[in-house]
Tab-separated table of C-alpha atoms in Angstrom:
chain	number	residue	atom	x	y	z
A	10	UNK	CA	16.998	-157.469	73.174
A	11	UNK	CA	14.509	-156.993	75.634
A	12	UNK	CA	14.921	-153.932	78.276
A	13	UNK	CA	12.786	-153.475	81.285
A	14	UNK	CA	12.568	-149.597	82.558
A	15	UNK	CA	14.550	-150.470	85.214
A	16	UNK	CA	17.288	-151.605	83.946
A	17	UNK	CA	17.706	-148.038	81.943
A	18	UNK	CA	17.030	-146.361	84.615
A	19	UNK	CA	20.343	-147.961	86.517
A	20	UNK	CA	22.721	-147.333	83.605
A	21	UNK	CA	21.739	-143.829	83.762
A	22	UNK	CA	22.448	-143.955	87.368
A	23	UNK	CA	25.946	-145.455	86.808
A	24	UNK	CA	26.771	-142.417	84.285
A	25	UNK	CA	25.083	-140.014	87.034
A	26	UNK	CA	27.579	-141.538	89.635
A	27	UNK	CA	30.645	-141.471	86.916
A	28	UNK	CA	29.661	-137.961	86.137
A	29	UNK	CA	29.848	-137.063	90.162
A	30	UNK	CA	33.244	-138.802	90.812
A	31	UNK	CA	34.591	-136.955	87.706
A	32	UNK	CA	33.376	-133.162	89.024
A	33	UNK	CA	34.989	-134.017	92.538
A	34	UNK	CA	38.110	-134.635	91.247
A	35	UNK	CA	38.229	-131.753	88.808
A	36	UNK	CA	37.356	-129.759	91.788
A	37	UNK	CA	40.192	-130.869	93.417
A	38	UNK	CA	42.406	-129.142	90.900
A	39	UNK	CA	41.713	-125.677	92.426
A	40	UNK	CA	42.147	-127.052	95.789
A	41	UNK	CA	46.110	-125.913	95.958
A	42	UNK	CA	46.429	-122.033	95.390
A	43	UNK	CA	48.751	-119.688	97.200
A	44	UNK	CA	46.545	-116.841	99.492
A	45	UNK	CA	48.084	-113.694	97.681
A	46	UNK	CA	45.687	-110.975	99.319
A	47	UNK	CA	44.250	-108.802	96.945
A	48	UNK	CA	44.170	-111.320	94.445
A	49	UNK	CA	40.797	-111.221	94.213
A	50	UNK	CA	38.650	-109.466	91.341
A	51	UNK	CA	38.637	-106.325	93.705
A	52	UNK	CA	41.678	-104.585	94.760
A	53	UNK	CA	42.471	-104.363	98.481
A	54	UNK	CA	42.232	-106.956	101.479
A	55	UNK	CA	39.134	-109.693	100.569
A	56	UNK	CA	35.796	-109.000	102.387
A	57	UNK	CA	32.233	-110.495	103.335
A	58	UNK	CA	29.139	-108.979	103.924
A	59	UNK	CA	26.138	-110.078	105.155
A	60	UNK	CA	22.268	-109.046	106.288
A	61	UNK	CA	21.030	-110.312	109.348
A	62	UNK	CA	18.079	-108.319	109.441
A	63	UNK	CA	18.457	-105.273	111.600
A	64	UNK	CA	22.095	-104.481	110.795
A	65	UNK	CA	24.678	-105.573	108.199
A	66	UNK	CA	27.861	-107.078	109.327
A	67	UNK	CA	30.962	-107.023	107.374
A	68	UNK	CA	34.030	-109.453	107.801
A	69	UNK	CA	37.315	-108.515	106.487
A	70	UNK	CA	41.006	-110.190	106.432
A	71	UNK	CA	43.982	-108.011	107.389
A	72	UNK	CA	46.824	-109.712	108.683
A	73	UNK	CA	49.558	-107.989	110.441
A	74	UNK	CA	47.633	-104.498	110.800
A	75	UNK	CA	47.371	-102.728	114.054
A	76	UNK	CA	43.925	-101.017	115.046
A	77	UNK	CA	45.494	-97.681	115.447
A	78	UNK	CA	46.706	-98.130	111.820
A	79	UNK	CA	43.170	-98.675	110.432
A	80	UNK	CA	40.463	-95.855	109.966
A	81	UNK	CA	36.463	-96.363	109.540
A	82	UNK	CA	34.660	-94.028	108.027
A	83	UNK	CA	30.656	-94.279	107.161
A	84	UNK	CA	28.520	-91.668	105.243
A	85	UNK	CA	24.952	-92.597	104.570
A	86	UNK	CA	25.588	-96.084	102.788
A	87	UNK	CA	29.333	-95.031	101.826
A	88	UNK	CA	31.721	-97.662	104.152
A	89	UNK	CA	35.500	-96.737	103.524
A	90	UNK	CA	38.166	-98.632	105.019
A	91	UNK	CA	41.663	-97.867	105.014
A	92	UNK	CA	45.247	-98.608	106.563
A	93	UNK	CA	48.687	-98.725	106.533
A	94	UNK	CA	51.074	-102.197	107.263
A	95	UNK	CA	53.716	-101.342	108.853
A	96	UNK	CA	57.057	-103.431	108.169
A	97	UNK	CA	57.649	-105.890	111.143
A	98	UNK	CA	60.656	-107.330	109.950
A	99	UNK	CA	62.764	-107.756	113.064
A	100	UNK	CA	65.811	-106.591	113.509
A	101	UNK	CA	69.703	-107.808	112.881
A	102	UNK	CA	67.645	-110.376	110.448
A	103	UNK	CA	68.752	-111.608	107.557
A	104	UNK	CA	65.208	-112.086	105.058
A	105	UNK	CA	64.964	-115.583	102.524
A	106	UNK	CA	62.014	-114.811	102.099
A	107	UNK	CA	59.646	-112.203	101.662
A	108	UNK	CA	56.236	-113.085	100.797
A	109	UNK	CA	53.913	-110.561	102.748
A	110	UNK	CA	53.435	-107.805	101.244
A	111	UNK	CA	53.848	-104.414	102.558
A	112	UNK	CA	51.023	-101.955	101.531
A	113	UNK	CA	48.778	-99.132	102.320
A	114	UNK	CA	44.740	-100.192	101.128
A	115	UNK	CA	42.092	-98.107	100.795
A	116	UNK	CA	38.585	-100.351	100.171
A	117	UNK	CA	35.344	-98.289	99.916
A	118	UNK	CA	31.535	-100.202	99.612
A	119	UNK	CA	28.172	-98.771	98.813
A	120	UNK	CA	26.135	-100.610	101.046
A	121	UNK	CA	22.502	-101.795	100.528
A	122	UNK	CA	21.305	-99.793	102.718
A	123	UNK	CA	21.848	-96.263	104.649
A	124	UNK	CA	23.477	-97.299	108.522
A	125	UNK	CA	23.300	-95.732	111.817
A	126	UNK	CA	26.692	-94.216	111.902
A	127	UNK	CA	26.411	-93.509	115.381
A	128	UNK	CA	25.843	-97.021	116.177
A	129	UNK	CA	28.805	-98.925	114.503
A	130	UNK	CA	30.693	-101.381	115.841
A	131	UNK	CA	34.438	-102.613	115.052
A	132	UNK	CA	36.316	-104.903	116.222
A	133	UNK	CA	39.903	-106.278	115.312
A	134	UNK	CA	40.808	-109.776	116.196
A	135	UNK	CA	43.268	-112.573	115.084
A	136	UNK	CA	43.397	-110.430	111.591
A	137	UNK	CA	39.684	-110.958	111.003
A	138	UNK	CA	37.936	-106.671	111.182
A	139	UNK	CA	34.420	-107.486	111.819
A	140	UNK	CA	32.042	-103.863	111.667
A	141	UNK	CA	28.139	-104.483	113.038
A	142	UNK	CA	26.469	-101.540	110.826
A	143	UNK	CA	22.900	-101.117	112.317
A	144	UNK	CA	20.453	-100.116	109.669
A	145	UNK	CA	18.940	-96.248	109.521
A	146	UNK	CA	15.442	-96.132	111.018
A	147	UNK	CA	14.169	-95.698	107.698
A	148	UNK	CA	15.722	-99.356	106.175
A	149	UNK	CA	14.702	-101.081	109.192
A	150	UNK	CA	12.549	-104.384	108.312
A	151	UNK	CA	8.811	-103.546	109.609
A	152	UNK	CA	5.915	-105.584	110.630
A	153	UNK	CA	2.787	-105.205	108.620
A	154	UNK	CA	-0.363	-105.956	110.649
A	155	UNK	CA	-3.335	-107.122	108.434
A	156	UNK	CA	-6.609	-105.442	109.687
B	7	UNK	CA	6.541	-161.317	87.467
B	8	UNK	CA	8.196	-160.072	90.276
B	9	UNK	CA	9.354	-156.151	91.087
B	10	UNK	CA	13.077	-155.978	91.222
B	11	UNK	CA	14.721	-154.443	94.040
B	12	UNK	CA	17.762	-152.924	94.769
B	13	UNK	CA	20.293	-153.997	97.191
B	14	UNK	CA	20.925	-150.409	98.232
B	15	UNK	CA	18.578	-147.690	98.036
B	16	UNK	CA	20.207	-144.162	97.257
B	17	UNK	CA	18.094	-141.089	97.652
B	18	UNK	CA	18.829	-139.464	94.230
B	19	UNK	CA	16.693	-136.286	95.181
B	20	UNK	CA	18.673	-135.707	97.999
B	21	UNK	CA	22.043	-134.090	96.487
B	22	UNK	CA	25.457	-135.401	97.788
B	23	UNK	CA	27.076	-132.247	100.103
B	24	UNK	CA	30.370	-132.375	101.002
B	25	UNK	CA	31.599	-129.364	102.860
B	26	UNK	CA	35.597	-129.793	101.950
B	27	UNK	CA	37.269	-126.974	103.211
B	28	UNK	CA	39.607	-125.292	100.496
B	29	UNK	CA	43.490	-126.033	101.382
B	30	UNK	CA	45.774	-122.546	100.925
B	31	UNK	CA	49.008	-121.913	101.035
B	32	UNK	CA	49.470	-118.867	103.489
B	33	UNK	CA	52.185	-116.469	102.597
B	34	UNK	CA	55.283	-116.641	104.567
B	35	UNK	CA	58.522	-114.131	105.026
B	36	UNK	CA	61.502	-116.374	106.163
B	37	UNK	CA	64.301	-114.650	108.211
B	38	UNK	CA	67.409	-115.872	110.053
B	39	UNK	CA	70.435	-114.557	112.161
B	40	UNK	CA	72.785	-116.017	114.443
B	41	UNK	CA	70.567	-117.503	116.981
B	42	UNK	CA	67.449	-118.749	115.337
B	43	UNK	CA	65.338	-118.641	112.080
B	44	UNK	CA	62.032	-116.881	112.056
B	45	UNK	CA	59.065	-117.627	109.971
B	46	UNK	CA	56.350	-114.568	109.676
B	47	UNK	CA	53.246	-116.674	108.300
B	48	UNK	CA	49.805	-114.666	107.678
B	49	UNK	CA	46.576	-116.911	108.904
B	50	UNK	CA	43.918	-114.125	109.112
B	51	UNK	CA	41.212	-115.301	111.240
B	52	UNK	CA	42.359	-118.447	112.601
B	53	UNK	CA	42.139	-118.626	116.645
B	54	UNK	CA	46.193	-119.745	118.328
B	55	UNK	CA	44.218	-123.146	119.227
B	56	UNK	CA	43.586	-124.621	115.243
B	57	UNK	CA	47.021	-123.907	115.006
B	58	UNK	CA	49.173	-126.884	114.249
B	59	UNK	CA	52.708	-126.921	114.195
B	60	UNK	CA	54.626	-130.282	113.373
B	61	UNK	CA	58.499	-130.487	113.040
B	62	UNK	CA	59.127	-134.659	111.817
B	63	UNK	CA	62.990	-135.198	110.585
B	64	UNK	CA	63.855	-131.450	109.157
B	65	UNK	CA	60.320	-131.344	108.023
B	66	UNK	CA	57.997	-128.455	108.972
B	67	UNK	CA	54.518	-128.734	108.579
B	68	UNK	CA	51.831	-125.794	109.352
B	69	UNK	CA	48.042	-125.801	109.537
B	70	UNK	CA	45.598	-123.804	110.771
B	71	UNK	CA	41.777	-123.747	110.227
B	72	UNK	CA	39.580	-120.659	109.926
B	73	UNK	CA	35.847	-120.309	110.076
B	74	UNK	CA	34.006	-117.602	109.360
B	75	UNK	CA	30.964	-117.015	111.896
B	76	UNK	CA	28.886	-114.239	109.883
B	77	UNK	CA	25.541	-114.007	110.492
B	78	UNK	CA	22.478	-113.373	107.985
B	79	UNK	CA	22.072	-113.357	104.705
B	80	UNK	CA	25.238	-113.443	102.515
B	81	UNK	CA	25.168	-110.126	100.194
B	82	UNK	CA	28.943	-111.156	99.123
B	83	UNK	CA	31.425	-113.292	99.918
B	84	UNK	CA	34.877	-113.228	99.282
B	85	UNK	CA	36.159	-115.000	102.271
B	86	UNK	CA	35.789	-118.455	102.938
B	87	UNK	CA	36.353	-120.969	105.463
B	88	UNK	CA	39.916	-122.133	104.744
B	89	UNK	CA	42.356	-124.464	106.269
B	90	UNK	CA	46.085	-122.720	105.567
B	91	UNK	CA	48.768	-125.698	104.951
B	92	UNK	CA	52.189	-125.613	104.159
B	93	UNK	CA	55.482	-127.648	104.600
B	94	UNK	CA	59.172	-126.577	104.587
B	95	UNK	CA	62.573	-128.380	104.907
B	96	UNK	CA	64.115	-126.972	107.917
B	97	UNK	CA	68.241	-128.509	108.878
B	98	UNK	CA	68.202	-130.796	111.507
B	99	UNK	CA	70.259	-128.412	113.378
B	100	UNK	CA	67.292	-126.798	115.169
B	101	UNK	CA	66.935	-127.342	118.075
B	102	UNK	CA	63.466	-128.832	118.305
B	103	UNK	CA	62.433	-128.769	122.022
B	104	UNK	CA	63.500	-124.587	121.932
B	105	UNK	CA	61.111	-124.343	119.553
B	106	UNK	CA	58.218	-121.519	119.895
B	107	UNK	CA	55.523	-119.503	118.394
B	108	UNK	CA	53.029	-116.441	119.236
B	109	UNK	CA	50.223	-115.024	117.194
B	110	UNK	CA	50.141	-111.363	116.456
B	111	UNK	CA	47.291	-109.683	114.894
B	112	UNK	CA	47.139	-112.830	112.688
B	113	UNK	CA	50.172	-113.386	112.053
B	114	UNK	CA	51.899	-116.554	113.412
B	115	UNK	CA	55.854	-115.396	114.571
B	116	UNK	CA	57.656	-118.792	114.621
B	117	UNK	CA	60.960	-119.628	116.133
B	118	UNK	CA	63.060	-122.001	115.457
B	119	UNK	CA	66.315	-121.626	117.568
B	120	UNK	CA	69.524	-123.356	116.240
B	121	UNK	CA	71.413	-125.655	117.939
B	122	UNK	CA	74.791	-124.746	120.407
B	123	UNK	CA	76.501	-126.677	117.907
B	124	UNK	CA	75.046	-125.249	114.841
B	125	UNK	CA	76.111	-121.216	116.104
B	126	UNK	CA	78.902	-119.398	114.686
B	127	UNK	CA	81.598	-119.611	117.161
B	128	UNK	CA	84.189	-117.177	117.222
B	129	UNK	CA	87.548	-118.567	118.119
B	130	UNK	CA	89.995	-116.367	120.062
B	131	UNK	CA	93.878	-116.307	119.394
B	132	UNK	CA	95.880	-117.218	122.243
B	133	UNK	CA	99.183	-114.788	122.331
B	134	UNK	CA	102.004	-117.374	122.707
């Protein structure tokens, strides 16, 4: 039987399509999971952090916890956050249900690089902490001029 | 002899991106008295407006979307985008239109008031 190169080359882009359909839909499979915080590989409420240059910025989730219940504190590149959740299960209530957890977290970080304590910035909304860290003099990015 | 062509062209350099957000299950506390259930449901980090709430013949359906607007380089990521989704049978004896909600610190504080039929009545003894 006679093949031209083409012709192999679209049966190995059929498989290459099977083989696409078949990771979607074992992706699909961890689609469905229950948002247990803390479930994570670390211990305490899930966080982000990213480097935009001048400062870091760090995003994390903590639903149901007051700002005055929540303390910052920075040394150097030593980030510690901590809090309490207080219960707010109303009053006169019968509970079915009690999923949320009540805890106290402590979370520390080594950061990349030493911040500008003086200069932090937090901010609480909707559940989502977001803390601008501005970068110590010293781990600011420079500009080299060439001579 | 002539170059076969294809009907339809596909890029194969260009890799197929689909941005599905992940669906969760949010945690929920369920608690009822006289006058009404509430549901305590935690959606860190979605705004009150991508909030959805559906009630269609005793069934409750929530769902909210979060994004996550960080920017720079990612160092880690634990977080993602998410949309939070989650259905419950309520009884048909809520009273639907009474029906309210508030967001608090990320935490969505649903009511669902019962009916005047469905409340405990207490029934007084006439002296005869």
């Amino acid at each position: 039987m006679l093949m031209r190169i083409s012709d192999v080359d679209r049966m190995f882009n059929a498989m290459d399509l099977l083989q696409s359909r078949m990771n979607r839909m074992s992706s699909d499979f961890g689609r469905f999971r229950t948002a247990v915080p803390g479930a994570g590989p670390y211990s305490g409420p899930a966080a982000n952090l990213y480097d935009a240059g001048g400062h870091l910025e760090m995003k994390m989730e903590l639903p149901g916890i007051d700002k005055e219940n929540l303390s910052i504190k920075i040394q150097g590149n030593y980030l510690e956050v901590s809090g309490k959740q207080e219960s707010d299960k109303p009053e006169g209530y019968t509970p079915h249900r009690v999923e949320r957890g009540l805890s106290s977290f402590t979370r520390s970080f080594t950061l990349p690089t030493d911040v500008d304590s003086s200069k932090v910035e937090a901010q609480l909304a909707n559940g989502l902490l977001s803390i601008i860290l501005p970068k110590s003099e010293a781990a600011q990015p420079k500009q080299i001029t060439i001579n | 002899m002539g170059e076969r062509t294809d009907l339809v062209k596909t890029e194969s350099n260009v890799p197929e991106r689909s941005r599905e957000i992940p669906a969760v299950a949010p945690v929920v506390d369920i608690y009822e008295n006289e006058d009404e259930i509430l549901l305590h449901v935690d959606m860190p980090g979605v705004e009150k407006e991508d909030i959805t709430v559906n009630i269609d013949n005793g069934k409750l359906s929530l769902a909210g979307v979060r994004h996550i607007s960080g920017e720079g380089a990612v160092l880690w990521e634990e977080l993602a985008d998410v949309e939070y989704q989650r259905s419950f049978s309520v009884p048909q004896t809520i009273d639907v239109d009474k029906v309210n909600a508030e967001m608090h610190n990320g935490v969505l504080h649903l009511h669902l008031p019962k009916s005047e039929a469905a409340k405990p009545r207490q029934i007084e003894i006439k002296g005869g």
